[in-house]
Coordinates of C-alpha atoms and ligand atoms in Angstrom, one line a residue:
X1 CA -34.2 27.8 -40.7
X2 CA -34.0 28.2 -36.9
X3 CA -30.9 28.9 -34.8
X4 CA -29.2 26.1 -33.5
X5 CA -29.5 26.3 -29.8
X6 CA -27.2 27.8 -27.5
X7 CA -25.0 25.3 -25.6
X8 CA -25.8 24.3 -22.5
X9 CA -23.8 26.4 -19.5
X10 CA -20.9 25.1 -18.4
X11 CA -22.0 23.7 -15.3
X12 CA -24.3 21.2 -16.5
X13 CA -21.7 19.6 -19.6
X14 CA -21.4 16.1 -18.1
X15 CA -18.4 15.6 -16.0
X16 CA -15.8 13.4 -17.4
X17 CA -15.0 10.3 -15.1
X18 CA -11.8 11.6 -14.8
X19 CA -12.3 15.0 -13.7
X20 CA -13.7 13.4 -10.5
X21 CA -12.0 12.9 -7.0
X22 CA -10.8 9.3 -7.1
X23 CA -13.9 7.5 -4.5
X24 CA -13.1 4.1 -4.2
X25 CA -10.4 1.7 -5.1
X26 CA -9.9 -2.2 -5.8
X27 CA -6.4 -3.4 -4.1
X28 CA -6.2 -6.9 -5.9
X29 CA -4.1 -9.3 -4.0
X30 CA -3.3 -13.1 -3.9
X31 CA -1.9 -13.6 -0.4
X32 CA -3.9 -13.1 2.6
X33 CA 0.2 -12.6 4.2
X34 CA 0.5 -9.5 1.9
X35 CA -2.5 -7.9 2.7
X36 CA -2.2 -8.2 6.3
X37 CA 0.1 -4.8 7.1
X38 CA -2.2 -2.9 4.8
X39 CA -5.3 -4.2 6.8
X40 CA -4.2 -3.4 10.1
X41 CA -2.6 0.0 8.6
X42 CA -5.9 1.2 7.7
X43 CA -8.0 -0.4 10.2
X44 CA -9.7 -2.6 7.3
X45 CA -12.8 -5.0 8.5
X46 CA -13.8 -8.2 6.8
X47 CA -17.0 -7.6 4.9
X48 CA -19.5 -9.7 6.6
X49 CA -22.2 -9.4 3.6
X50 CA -20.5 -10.4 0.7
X51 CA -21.3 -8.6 -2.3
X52 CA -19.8 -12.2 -4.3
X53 CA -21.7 -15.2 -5.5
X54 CA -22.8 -17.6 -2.1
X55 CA -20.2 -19.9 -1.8
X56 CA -16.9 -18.7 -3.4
X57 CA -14.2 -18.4 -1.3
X58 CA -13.1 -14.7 -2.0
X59 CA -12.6 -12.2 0.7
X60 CA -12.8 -8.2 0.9
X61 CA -11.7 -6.3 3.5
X62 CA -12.7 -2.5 3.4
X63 CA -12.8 1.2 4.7
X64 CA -12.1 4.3 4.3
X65 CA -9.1 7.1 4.7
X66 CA -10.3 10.4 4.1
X67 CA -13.3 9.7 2.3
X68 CA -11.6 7.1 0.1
X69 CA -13.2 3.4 0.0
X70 CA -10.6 1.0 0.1
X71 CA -11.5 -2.1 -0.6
X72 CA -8.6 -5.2 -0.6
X73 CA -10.2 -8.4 -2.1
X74 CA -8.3 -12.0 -2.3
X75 CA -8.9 -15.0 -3.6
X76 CA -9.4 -16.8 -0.3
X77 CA -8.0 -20.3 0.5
X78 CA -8.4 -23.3 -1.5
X79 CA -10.9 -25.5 0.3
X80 CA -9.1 -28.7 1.5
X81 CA -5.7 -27.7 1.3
X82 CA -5.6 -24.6 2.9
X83 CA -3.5 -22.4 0.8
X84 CA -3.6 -19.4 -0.6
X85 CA -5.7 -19.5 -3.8
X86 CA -2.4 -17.7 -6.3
X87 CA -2.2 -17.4 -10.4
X88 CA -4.0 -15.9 -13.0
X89 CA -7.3 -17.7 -13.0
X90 CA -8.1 -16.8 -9.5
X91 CA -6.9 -13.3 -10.4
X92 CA -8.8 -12.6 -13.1
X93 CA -12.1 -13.8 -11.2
X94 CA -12.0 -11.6 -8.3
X95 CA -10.8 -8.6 -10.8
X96 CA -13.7 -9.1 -12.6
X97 CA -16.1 -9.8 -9.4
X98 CA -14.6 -6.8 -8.1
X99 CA -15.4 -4.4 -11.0
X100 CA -19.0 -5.7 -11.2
X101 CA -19.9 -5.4 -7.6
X102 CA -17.5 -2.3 -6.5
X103 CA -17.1 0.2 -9.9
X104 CA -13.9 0.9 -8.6
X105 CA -12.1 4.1 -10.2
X106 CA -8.8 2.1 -9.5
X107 CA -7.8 -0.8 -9.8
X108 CA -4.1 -1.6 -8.0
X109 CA -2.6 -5.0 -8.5
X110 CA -0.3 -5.2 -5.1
X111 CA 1.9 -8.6 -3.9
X112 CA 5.1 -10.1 -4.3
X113 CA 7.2 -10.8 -7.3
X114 CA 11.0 -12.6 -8.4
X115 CA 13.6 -9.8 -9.7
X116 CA 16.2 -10.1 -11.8
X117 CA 19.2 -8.6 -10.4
X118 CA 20.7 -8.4 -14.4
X119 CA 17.3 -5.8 -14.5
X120 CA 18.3 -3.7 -11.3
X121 CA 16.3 -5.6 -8.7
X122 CA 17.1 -5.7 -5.3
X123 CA 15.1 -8.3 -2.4
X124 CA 12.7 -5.5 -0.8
X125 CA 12.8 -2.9 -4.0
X126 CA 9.3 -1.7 -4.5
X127 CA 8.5 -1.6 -8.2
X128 CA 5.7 0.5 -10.0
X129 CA 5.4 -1.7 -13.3
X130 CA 4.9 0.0 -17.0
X131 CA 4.1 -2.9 -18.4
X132 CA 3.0 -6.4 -18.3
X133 CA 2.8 -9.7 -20.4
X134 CA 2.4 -13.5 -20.0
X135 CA 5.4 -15.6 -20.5
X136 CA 3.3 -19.0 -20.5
X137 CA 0.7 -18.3 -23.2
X138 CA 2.9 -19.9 -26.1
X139 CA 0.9 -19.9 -29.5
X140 CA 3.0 -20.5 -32.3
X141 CA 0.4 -19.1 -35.0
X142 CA 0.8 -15.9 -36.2
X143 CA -1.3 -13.4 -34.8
X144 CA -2.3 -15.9 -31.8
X145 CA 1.5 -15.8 -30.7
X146 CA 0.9 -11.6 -29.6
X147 CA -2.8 -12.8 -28.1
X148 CA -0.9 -15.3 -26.3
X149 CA 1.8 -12.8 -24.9
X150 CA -1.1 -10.2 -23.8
X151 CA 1.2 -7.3 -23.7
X152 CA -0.9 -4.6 -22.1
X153 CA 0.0 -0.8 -20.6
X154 CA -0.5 0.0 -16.9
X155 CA -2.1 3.2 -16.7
X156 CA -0.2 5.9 -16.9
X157 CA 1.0 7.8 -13.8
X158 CA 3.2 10.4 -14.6
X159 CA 2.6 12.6 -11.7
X160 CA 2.8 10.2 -9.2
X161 CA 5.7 8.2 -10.2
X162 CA 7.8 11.2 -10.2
X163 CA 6.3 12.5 -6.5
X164 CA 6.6 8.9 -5.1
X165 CA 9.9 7.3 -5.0
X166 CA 9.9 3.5 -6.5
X167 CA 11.8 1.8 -9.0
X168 CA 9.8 1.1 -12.7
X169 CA 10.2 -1.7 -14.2
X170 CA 7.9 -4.5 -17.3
X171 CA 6.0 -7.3 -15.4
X172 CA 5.9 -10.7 -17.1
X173 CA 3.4 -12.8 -15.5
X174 CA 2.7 -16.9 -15.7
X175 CA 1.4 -19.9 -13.4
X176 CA 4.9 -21.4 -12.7
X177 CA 7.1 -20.1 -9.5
X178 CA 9.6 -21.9 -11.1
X179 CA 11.4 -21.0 -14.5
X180 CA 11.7 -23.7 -16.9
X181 CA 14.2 -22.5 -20.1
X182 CA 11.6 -21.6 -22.5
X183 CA 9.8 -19.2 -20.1
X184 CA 13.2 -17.9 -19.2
X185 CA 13.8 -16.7 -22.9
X186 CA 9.8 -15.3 -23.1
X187 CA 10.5 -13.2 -19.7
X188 CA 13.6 -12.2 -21.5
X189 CA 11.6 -11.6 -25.1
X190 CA 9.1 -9.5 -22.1
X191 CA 12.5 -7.3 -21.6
X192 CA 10.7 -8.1 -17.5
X193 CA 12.3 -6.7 -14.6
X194 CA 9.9 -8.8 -12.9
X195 CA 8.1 -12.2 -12.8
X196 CA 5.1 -12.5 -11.0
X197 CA 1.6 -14.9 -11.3
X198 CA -0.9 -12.5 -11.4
X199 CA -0.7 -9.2 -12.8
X200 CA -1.4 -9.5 -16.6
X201 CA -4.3 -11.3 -15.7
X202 CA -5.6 -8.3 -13.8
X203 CA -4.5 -6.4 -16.3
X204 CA -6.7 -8.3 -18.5
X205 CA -9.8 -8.2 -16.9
X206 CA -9.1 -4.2 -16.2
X207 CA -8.6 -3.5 -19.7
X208 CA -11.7 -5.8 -21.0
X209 CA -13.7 -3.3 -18.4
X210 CA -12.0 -0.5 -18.9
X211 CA -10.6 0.6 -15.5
X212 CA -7.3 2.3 -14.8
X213 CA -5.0 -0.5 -13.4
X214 CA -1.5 0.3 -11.6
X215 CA 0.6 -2.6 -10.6
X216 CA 2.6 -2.4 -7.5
X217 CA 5.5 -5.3 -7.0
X218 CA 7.7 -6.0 -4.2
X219 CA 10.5 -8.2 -4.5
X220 CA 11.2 -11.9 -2.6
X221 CA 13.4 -13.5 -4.3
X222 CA 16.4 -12.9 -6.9
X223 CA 15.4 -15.1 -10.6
X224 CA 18.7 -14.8 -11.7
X225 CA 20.9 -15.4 -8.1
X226 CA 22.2 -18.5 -6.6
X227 CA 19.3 -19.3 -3.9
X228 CA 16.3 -21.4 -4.1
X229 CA 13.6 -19.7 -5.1
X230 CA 11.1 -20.9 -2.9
X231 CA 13.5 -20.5 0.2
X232 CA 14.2 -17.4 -0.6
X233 CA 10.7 -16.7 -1.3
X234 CA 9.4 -17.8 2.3
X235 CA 12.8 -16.2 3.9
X236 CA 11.9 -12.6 2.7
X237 CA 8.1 -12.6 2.5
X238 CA 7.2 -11.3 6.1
X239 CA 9.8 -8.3 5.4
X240 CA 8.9 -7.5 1.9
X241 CA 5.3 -7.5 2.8
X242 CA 5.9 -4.9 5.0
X243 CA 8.0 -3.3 2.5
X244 CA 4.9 -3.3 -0.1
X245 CA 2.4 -2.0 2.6
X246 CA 4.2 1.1 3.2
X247 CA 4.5 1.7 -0.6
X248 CA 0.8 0.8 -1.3
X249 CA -0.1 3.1 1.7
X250 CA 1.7 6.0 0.4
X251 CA 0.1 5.7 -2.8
X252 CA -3.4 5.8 -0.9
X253 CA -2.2 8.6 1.1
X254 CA -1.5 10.7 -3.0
X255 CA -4.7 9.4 -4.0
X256 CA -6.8 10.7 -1.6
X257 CA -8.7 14.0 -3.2
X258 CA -7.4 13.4 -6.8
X259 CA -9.0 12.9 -10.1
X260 CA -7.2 9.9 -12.3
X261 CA -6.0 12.3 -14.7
X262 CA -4.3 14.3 -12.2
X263 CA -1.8 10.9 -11.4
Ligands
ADE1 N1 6.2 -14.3 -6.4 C1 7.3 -14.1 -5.7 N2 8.4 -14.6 -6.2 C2 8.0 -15.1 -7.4 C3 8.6 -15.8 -8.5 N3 9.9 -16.0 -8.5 N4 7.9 -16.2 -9.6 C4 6.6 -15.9 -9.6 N5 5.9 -15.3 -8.6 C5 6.6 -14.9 -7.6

């Protein structure tokens, strides 16, 4: 019987994805307000050739720092009413347009979230989220009631979490700004820090796709404090978004010439 052959040198074994310098990420956003200081931070142009379906109203802004492609995309504005297009269906479409047309290594989930102040979060804290889950989704069947909750990881970020300085905390996402009791006790069954409209739909479409997703939320308004929400909300949003750029950018700045297992 022959030998079996030799195996092949080193150099040419295939190169595991993550052994690779990070080249391009996807910043997934809801608000054009929140992207702006992140924009104009990294000098980011809006894509005149859009690599989504004619018609849609999602927007990318990109560039690079240091060879890194940044890439923000948003869900635009809803056509007769002007406002930001928020929540988890938008989300998960331009997460998922996003993948298809840009292969991102990375995908980060940035914007704005409510904190519980019971959890340890302060209006400005930036928060690097572990984990995230729907508080909506409520299917009592067994089996279908998990589905419905959707808890999913973020990728893990050892290095990184313990070079950059932000808080961690669980994410519990639905399409209310408003907490009605029974979501109160799912963000509570979610042990969430913070309540968002977004991120486990991202974290959805990441995971379907299989692309390292990192969550990145900064805090408007207090859940569990005396204030309106929504006052609160609109009082804090042009500070906090500031707040969030500066966090996002620093985590560009530790990406820049890494592999994804190296974070
Ligand atoms: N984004 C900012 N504040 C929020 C809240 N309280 N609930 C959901 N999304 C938010």
């Amino acid at each position: 019987m022959a030998p079996p052959p030799p195996p092949p040198p080193a150099e040419s074994l295939p190169t595991c994805d993550s052994k690779r310098s990070i080249s391009t990420i996807a910043i997934i956003m809801a608000m054009q307000t929140e992207a702006l200081p992140l924009i104009n931070k990294f000098n980011l142009s809006l894509a005149l050739h859009s690599v989504f379906p004619v018609g849609v109203p999602w927007v990318r802004y990109h560039g690079t720092y240091k060879g890194l492609s940044i890439n923000i995309v948003l869900p635009g504005k809803h056509p007769t009413l002007g406002v930001d297009n928020v929540g988890t269906v938008c989300a998960s479409l331009i997460t998922y347009a996003s993948i298809q047309a840009l292969q991102p290594d990375l995908i980060i989930n940035a914007g704005t979230a409510g904190g519980f102040k019971a959890k340890g979060a302060c209006i400005a804290d930036v928060f690097l989220v572990s984990e995230v889950a729907f508080h909506d989704r409520r299917i009592p069947i067994p089996a279908f009631d998990l589905y419905g909750v959707g808890l999913r990881q973020a990728f893990a970020t050892p290095n990184m979490s313990k070079d950059i300085n932000l808080k961690a905390g669980k994410l519990s996402t639905g399409d209310s700004m408003d907490m009605c009791p029974i979501d109160e006790s799912s963000i509570i069954a979610n042990d969430a820090t913070l309540k968002d409209m977004e991120g486990a739909a991202v974290a959805y479409v990441a995971d379907l796709l299989k692309v390292p997703a990192i969550f990145m939320k900064a805090v408007t308004d207090i859940v569990d404090g005396d204030r309106p929400t929504s006052e609160e909300y609109l009082e804090n949003l042009s500070a906090v978004t500031a707040a969030l750029g500066q966090a996002v950018s620093q985590v560009i700045y530790y990406l820049n010439g890494k592999c994804i297992s190296e974070l």
